[in-house]
Amino acid sequence: MKTLLALTAAVVATPAFAADGPFLSFSNTNFIVLLGFLVFIGVLVYAKVPSMLGGLLDKRAEGISTELEEARALREEAQTILASYERKQREVQEQADAIVAQAKIDAEAAAVKAKEVIQTSIARRLASAQDQIASAQAAAVRDVRNTAVTVAVAAAKDVIAKQMTAADANKLIDDAIGDVTEKLH
């Protein structure tokens, strides 16, 4: 503090040497201003203003220090939270990868099962179609036989009717009645 006063007096007193007349006279305004300034500084020192300013600056420094500590704590907490979220993100990504892999496996299994179902369905339809073809073929053969039988009977009737006489017809009727009588009794 004394050093501050000495420097201030030296700086202020320097222009006073340039004034006319003796410096330590009450008629020299520079001397009066110097005395007023020194009294003002003395009052400030007496009222302990520099220590109050120092205390305020110390409080401000402590506040800044506290804020820095809080900022560090918040930064560490943020880094911890960030690390936690990154870990969770990795876990979620691993789960997503596992889900995708399982979905691929399930899709492949479903495709294999679908192929089996389709093959079974195709085999069943093919067998059904073959049965229908066989049935249609059998019906066609039956129709052809029935038609052939009908045509053969008609042709035989025509041939027999043309070649048979009344005596042959009566003999056939008598033979038929005799066969029926034997078979019924």
PDB file of C-alpha atoms in Angstrom:
ATOM      1  CA  MET A   1       0.000   0.000   0.000  1.00  0.00           C
ATOM      2  CA  LYS A   2       2.813   2.361   0.816  1.00  0.00           C
ATOM      3  CA  THR A   3       4.376   1.561  -2.528  1.00  0.00           C
ATOM      4  CA  LEU A   4       1.161   2.528  -4.230  1.00  0.00           C
ATOM      5  CA  LEU A   5       1.132   5.879  -2.439  1.00  0.00           C
ATOM      6  CA  ALA A   6       4.741   6.553  -3.300  1.00  0.00           C
ATOM      7  CA  LEU A   7       4.191   5.771  -6.984  1.00  0.00           C
ATOM      8  CA  THR A   8       1.068   7.896  -7.071  1.00  0.00           C
ATOM      9  CA  ALA A   9       2.865  10.819  -5.435  1.00  0.00           C
ATOM     10  CA  ALA A  10       5.775  10.476  -7.844  1.00  0.00           C
ATOM     11  CA  VAL A  11       3.545  10.444 -10.886  1.00  0.00           C
ATOM     12  CA  VAL A  12       1.378  13.322  -9.677  1.00  0.00           C
ATOM     13  CA  ALA A  13       4.263  15.402  -8.427  1.00  0.00           C
ATOM     14  CA  THR A  14       6.163  15.284 -11.688  1.00  0.00           C
ATOM     15  CA  PRO A  15       4.044  17.908 -13.470  1.00  0.00           C
ATOM     16  CA  ALA A  16       4.171  20.086 -10.350  1.00  0.00           C
ATOM     17  CA  PHE A  17       7.892  20.778 -10.862  1.00  0.00           C
ATOM     18  CA  ALA A  18       7.031  22.418 -14.128  1.00  0.00           C
ATOM     19  CA  ALA A  19       4.860  25.044 -12.376  1.00  0.00           C
ATOM     20  CA  ASP A  20       6.127  28.531 -11.530  1.00  0.00           C
ATOM     21  CA  GLY A  21       7.198  29.309  -8.052  1.00  0.00           C
ATOM     22  CA  PRO A  22       7.897  27.151  -5.031  1.00  0.00           C
ATOM     23  CA  PHE A  23       6.071  23.827  -5.015  1.00  0.00           C
ATOM     24  CA  LEU A  24       5.418  23.649  -1.258  1.00  0.00           C
ATOM     25  CA  SER A  25       3.370  26.822  -1.177  1.00  0.00           C
ATOM     26  CA  PHE A  26      -0.376  27.061  -0.634  1.00  0.00           C
ATOM     27  CA  SER A  27      -0.586  29.404  -3.613  1.00  0.00           C
ATOM     28  CA  ASN A  28       0.513  26.559  -5.926  1.00  0.00           C
ATOM     29  CA  THR A  29      -2.632  24.778  -7.111  1.00  0.00           C
ATOM     30  CA  ASN A  30      -0.714  21.679  -7.986  1.00  0.00           C
ATOM     31  CA  PHE A  31       0.400  21.377  -4.360  1.00  0.00           C
ATOM     32  CA  ILE A  32      -3.187  21.826  -3.136  1.00  0.00           C
ATOM     33  CA  VAL A  33      -4.459  19.158  -5.535  1.00  0.00           C
ATOM     34  CA  LEU A  34      -1.667  16.863  -4.351  1.00  0.00           C
ATOM     35  CA  LEU A  35      -2.615  17.432  -0.712  1.00  0.00           C
ATOM     36  CA  GLY A  36      -6.309  16.812  -1.493  1.00  0.00           C
ATOM     37  CA  PHE A  37      -5.468  13.640  -3.312  1.00  0.00           C
ATOM     38  CA  LEU A  38      -3.272  12.401  -0.466  1.00  0.00           C
ATOM     39  CA  VAL A  39      -6.000  13.207   2.068  1.00  0.00           C
ATOM     40  CA  PHE A  40      -8.495  11.332  -0.114  1.00  0.00           C
ATOM     41  CA  ILE A  41      -6.187   8.314  -0.290  1.00  0.00           C
ATOM     42  CA  GLY A  42      -5.649   8.541   3.462  1.00  0.00           C
ATOM     43  CA  VAL A  43      -9.400   8.569   4.112  1.00  0.00           C
ATOM     44  CA  LEU A  44      -9.784   5.541   1.854  1.00  0.00           C
ATOM     45  CA  VAL A  45      -7.015   3.726   3.717  1.00  0.00           C
ATOM     46  CA  TYR A  46      -8.444   4.781   7.101  1.00  0.00           C
ATOM     47  CA  ALA A  47     -11.892   3.532   6.111  1.00  0.00           C
ATOM     48  CA  LYS A  48     -10.225   0.289   5.039  1.00  0.00           C
ATOM     49  CA  VAL A  49     -11.643   0.574   1.510  1.00  0.00           C
ATOM     50  CA  PRO A  50      -8.689  -1.278  -0.049  1.00  0.00           C
ATOM     51  CA  SER A  51      -9.258  -4.231   2.301  1.00  0.00           C
ATOM     52  CA  MET A  52     -13.000  -4.133   1.515  1.00  0.00           C
ATOM     53  CA  LEU A  53     -12.184  -4.084  -2.196  1.00  0.00           C
ATOM     54  CA  GLY A  54      -9.747  -6.928  -1.621  1.00  0.00           C
ATOM     55  CA  GLY A  55     -12.441  -8.820   0.322  1.00  0.00           C
ATOM     56  CA  LEU A  56     -14.957  -8.253  -2.461  1.00  0.00           C
ATOM     57  CA  LEU A  57     -12.414  -9.404  -5.005  1.00  0.00           C
ATOM     58  CA  ASP A  58     -11.628 -12.436  -2.823  1.00  0.00           C
ATOM     59  CA  LYS A  59     -15.345 -13.240  -2.554  1.00  0.00           C
ATOM     60  CA  ARG A  60     -15.684 -12.872  -6.303  1.00  0.00           C
ATOM     61  CA  ALA A  61     -12.638 -15.105  -6.782  1.00  0.00           C
ATOM     62  CA  GLU A  62     -14.153 -17.679  -4.414  1.00  0.00           C
ATOM     63  CA  GLY A  63     -17.456 -17.464  -6.333  1.00  0.00           C
ATOM     64  CA  ILE A  64     -15.637 -17.989  -9.608  1.00  0.00           C
ATOM     65  CA  SER A  65     -13.687 -20.851  -8.065  1.00  0.00           C
ATOM     66  CA  THR A  66     -16.933 -22.397  -6.792  1.00  0.00           C
ATOM     67  CA  GLU A  67     -18.534 -21.985 -10.206  1.00  0.00           C
ATOM     68  CA  LEU A  68     -15.488 -23.607 -11.815  1.00  0.00           C
ATOM     69  CA  GLU A  69     -15.731 -26.530  -9.390  1.00  0.00           C
ATOM     70  CA  GLU A  70     -19.445 -26.843 -10.153  1.00  0.00           C
ATOM     71  CA  ALA A  71     -18.680 -26.689 -13.857  1.00  0.00           C
ATOM     72  CA  ARG A  72     -16.046 -29.413 -13.445  1.00  0.00           C
ATOM     73  CA  ALA A  73     -18.505 -31.529 -11.467  1.00  0.00           C
ATOM     74  CA  LEU A  74     -21.183 -30.955 -14.096  1.00  0.00           C
ATOM     75  CA  ARG A  75     -18.695 -31.795 -16.834  1.00  0.00           C
ATOM     76  CA  GLU A  76     -17.714 -35.027 -15.070  1.00  0.00           C
ATOM     77  CA  GLU A  77     -21.378 -35.860 -14.540  1.00  0.00           C
ATOM     78  CA  ALA A  78     -22.081 -35.122 -18.211  1.00  0.00           C
ATOM     79  CA  GLN A  79     -19.165 -37.343 -19.243  1.00  0.00           C
ATOM     80  CA  THR A  80     -20.500 -40.097 -16.997  1.00  0.00           C
ATOM     81  CA  ILE A  81     -23.977 -39.724 -18.477  1.00  0.00           C
ATOM     82  CA  LEU A  82     -22.494 -39.646 -21.979  1.00  0.00           C
ATOM     83  CA  ALA A  83     -20.532 -42.826 -21.289  1.00  0.00           C
ATOM     84  CA  SER A  84     -23.694 -44.417 -19.890  1.00  0.00           C
ATOM     85  CA  TYR A  85     -25.687 -43.443 -22.975  1.00  0.00           C
ATOM     86  CA  GLU A  86     -22.927 -44.664 -25.274  1.00  0.00           C
ATOM     87  CA  ARG A  87     -22.900 -47.973 -23.394  1.00  0.00           C
ATOM     88  CA  LYS A  88     -26.678 -48.186 -23.630  1.00  0.00           C
ATOM     89  CA  GLN A  89     -26.488 -47.308 -27.329  1.00  0.00           C
ATOM     90  CA  ARG A  90     -23.986 -50.121 -27.874  1.00  0.00           C
ATOM     91  CA  GLU A  91     -26.255 -52.516 -25.949  1.00  0.00           C
ATOM     92  CA  VAL A  92     -29.287 -51.415 -27.958  1.00  0.00           C
ATOM     93  CA  GLN A  93     -27.289 -51.769 -31.189  1.00  0.00           C
ATOM     94  CA  GLU A  94     -26.232 -55.274 -30.143  1.00  0.00           C
ATOM     95  CA  GLN A  95     -29.849 -56.124 -29.342  1.00  0.00           C
ATOM     96  CA  ALA A  96     -30.962 -54.714 -32.689  1.00  0.00           C
ATOM     97  CA  ASP A  97     -28.288 -56.757 -34.458  1.00  0.00           C
ATOM     98  CA  ALA A  98     -29.417 -59.852 -32.564  1.00  0.00           C
ATOM     99  CA  ILE A  99     -33.051 -59.155 -33.472  1.00  0.00           C
ATOM    100  CA  VAL A 100     -32.121 -58.694 -37.133  1.00  0.00           C
ATOM    101  CA  ALA A 101     -30.079 -61.905 -37.113  1.00  0.00           C
ATOM    102  CA  GLN A 102     -32.942 -63.805 -35.445  1.00  0.00           C
ATOM    103  CA  ALA A 103     -35.392 -62.304 -37.943  1.00  0.00           C
ATOM    104  CA  LYS A 104     -33.191 -63.521 -40.806  1.00  0.00           C
ATOM    105  CA  ILE A 105     -33.060 -67.007 -39.278  1.00  0.00           C
ATOM    106  CA  ASP A 106     -36.841 -66.966 -38.755  1.00  0.00           C
ATOM    107  CA  ALA A 107     -37.388 -65.733 -42.314  1.00  0.00           C
ATOM    108  CA  GLU A 108     -35.196 -68.494 -43.703  1.00  0.00           C
ATOM    109  CA  ALA A 109     -37.037 -71.087 -41.601  1.00  0.00           C
ATOM    110  CA  ALA A 110     -40.376 -69.663 -42.741  1.00  0.00           C
ATOM    111  CA  ALA A 111     -39.196 -69.796 -46.363  1.00  0.00           C
ATOM    112  CA  VAL A 112     -38.141 -73.438 -45.968  1.00  0.00           C
ATOM    113  CA  LYS A 113     -41.464 -74.262 -44.307  1.00  0.00           C
ATOM    114  CA  ALA A 114     -43.363 -72.395 -47.022  1.00  0.00           C
ATOM    115  CA  LYS A 115     -41.456 -74.362 -49.681  1.00  0.00           C
ATOM    116  CA  GLU A 116     -42.385 -77.601 -47.924  1.00  0.00           C
ATOM    117  CA  VAL A 117     -46.036 -76.535 -47.677  1.00  0.00           C
ATOM    118  CA  ILE A 118     -46.056 -75.536 -51.345  1.00  0.00           C
ATOM    119  CA  GLN A 119     -44.417 -78.808 -52.366  1.00  0.00           C
ATOM    120  CA  THR A 120     -46.951 -80.743 -50.292  1.00  0.00           C
ATOM    121  CA  SER A 121     -49.793 -78.723 -51.795  1.00  0.00           C
ATOM    122  CA  ILE A 122     -48.438 -79.249 -55.309  1.00  0.00           C
ATOM    123  CA  ALA A 123     -48.048 -82.975 -54.673  1.00  0.00           C
ATOM    124  CA  ARG A 124     -51.607 -83.122 -53.306  1.00  0.00           C
ATOM    125  CA  ARG A 125     -53.000 -81.186 -56.260  1.00  0.00           C
ATOM    126  CA  LEU A 126     -50.988 -83.297 -58.676  1.00  0.00           C
ATOM    127  CA  ALA A 127     -52.351 -86.466 -57.076  1.00  0.00           C
ATOM    128  CA  SER A 128     -55.854 -85.018 -57.183  1.00  0.00           C
ATOM    129  CA  ALA A 129     -55.397 -84.090 -60.834  1.00  0.00           C
ATOM    130  CA  GLN A 130     -54.093 -87.577 -61.602  1.00  0.00           C
ATOM    131  CA  ASP A 131     -57.103 -89.080 -59.779  1.00  0.00           C
ATOM    132  CA  GLN A 132     -59.427 -86.837 -61.769  1.00  0.00           C
ATOM    133  CA  ILE A 133     -57.670 -87.811 -64.989  1.00  0.00           C
ATOM    134  CA  ALA A 134     -57.899 -91.510 -64.079  1.00  0.00           C
ATOM    135  CA  SER A 135     -61.556 -91.087 -63.152  1.00  0.00           C
ATOM    136  CA  ALA A 136     -62.280 -89.223 -66.393  1.00  0.00           C
ATOM    137  CA  GLN A 137     -60.356 -91.873 -68.320  1.00  0.00           C
ATOM    138  CA  ALA A 138     -62.308 -94.672 -66.607  1.00  0.00           C
ATOM    139  CA  ALA A 139     -65.585 -92.840 -67.298  1.00  0.00           C
ATOM    140  CA  ALA A 140     -64.587 -92.389 -70.929  1.00  0.00           C
ATOM    141  CA  VAL A 141     -63.672 -96.091 -71.218  1.00  0.00           C
ATOM    142  CA  ARG A 142     -66.981 -97.005 -69.566  1.00  0.00           C
ATOM    143  CA  ASP A 143     -68.904 -94.716 -71.908  1.00  0.00           C
ATOM    144  CA  VAL A 144     -67.057 -96.175 -74.893  1.00  0.00           C
ATOM    145  CA  ARG A 145     -67.835 -99.742 -73.683  1.00  0.00           C
ATOM    146  CA  ASN A 146     -71.473 -98.909 -73.027  1.00  0.00           C
ATOM    147  CA  THR A 147     -71.731 -97.307 -76.435  1.00  0.00           C
ATOM    148  CA  ALA A 148     -69.920-100.280 -77.959  1.00  0.00           C
ATOM    149  CA  VAL A 149     -72.238-102.682 -76.142  1.00  0.00           C
ATOM    150  CA  THR A 150     -75.302-100.723 -77.240  1.00  0.00           C
ATOM    151  CA  VAL A 151     -74.054-100.592 -80.817  1.00  0.00           C
ATOM    152  CA  ALA A 152     -73.129-104.298 -80.686  1.00  0.00           C
ATOM    153  CA  VAL A 153     -76.523-105.257 -79.271  1.00  0.00           C
ATOM    154  CA  ALA A 154     -78.295-103.154 -81.904  1.00  0.00           C
ATOM    155  CA  ALA A 155     -76.128-104.640 -84.609  1.00  0.00           C
ATOM    156  CA  ALA A 156     -76.673-108.144 -83.245  1.00  0.00           C
ATOM    157  CA  LYS A 157     -80.427-107.474 -83.070  1.00  0.00           C
ATOM    158  CA  ASP A 158     -80.445-106.339 -86.673  1.00  0.00           C
ATOM    159  CA  VAL A 159     -78.334-109.315 -87.783  1.00  0.00           C
ATOM    160  CA  ILE A 160     -80.398-111.799 -85.757  1.00  0.00           C
ATOM    161  CA  ALA A 161     -83.665-110.232 -86.906  1.00  0.00           C
ATOM    162  CA  LYS A 162     -82.610-110.545 -90.516  1.00  0.00           C
ATOM    163  CA  GLN A 163     -81.380-114.145 -90.203  1.00  0.00           C
ATOM    164  CA  MET A 164     -83.903-115.605 -87.775  1.00  0.00           C
ATOM    165  CA  THR A 165     -87.064-117.322 -88.809  1.00  0.00           C
ATOM    166  CA  ALA A 166     -90.289-117.682 -86.826  1.00  0.00           C
ATOM    167  CA  ALA A 167     -89.550-121.313 -85.944  1.00  0.00           C
ATOM    168  CA  ASP A 168     -86.085-120.392 -84.644  1.00  0.00           C
ATOM    169  CA  ALA A 169     -87.606-117.585 -82.587  1.00  0.00           C
ATOM    170  CA  ASN A 170     -90.205-119.906 -81.016  1.00  0.00           C
ATOM    171  CA  LYS A 171     -87.523-122.452 -80.198  1.00  0.00           C
ATOM    172  CA  LEU A 172     -85.364-119.778 -78.503  1.00  0.00           C
ATOM    173  CA  ILE A 173     -88.360-118.593 -76.467  1.00  0.00           C
ATOM    174  CA  ASP A 174     -89.119-122.148 -75.331  1.00  0.00           C
ATOM    175  CA  ASP A 175     -85.452-122.714 -74.405  1.00  0.00           C
ATOM    176  CA  ALA A 176     -85.381-119.465 -72.439  1.00  0.00           C
ATOM    177  CA  ILE A 177     -88.573-120.413 -70.518  1.00  0.00           C
ATOM    178  CA  GLY A 178     -87.063-123.779 -69.735  1.00  0.00           C
ATOM    179  CA  ASP A 179     -83.856-122.198 -68.415  1.00  0.00           C
ATOM    180  CA  VAL A 180     -85.817-119.857 -66.204  1.00  0.00           C
ATOM    181  CA  THR A 181     -87.907-122.694 -64.841  1.00  0.00           C
ATOM    182  CA  GLU A 182     -84.836-124.745 -63.967  1.00  0.00           C
ATOM    183  CA  LYS A 183     -83.040-121.862 -62.332  1.00  0.00           C
ATOM    184  CA  LEU A 184     -86.039-120.723 -60.299  1.00  0.00           C
ATOM    185  CA  HIS A 185     -86.793-124.169 -58.840  1.00  0.00           C
TER     186      HIS A 185
END
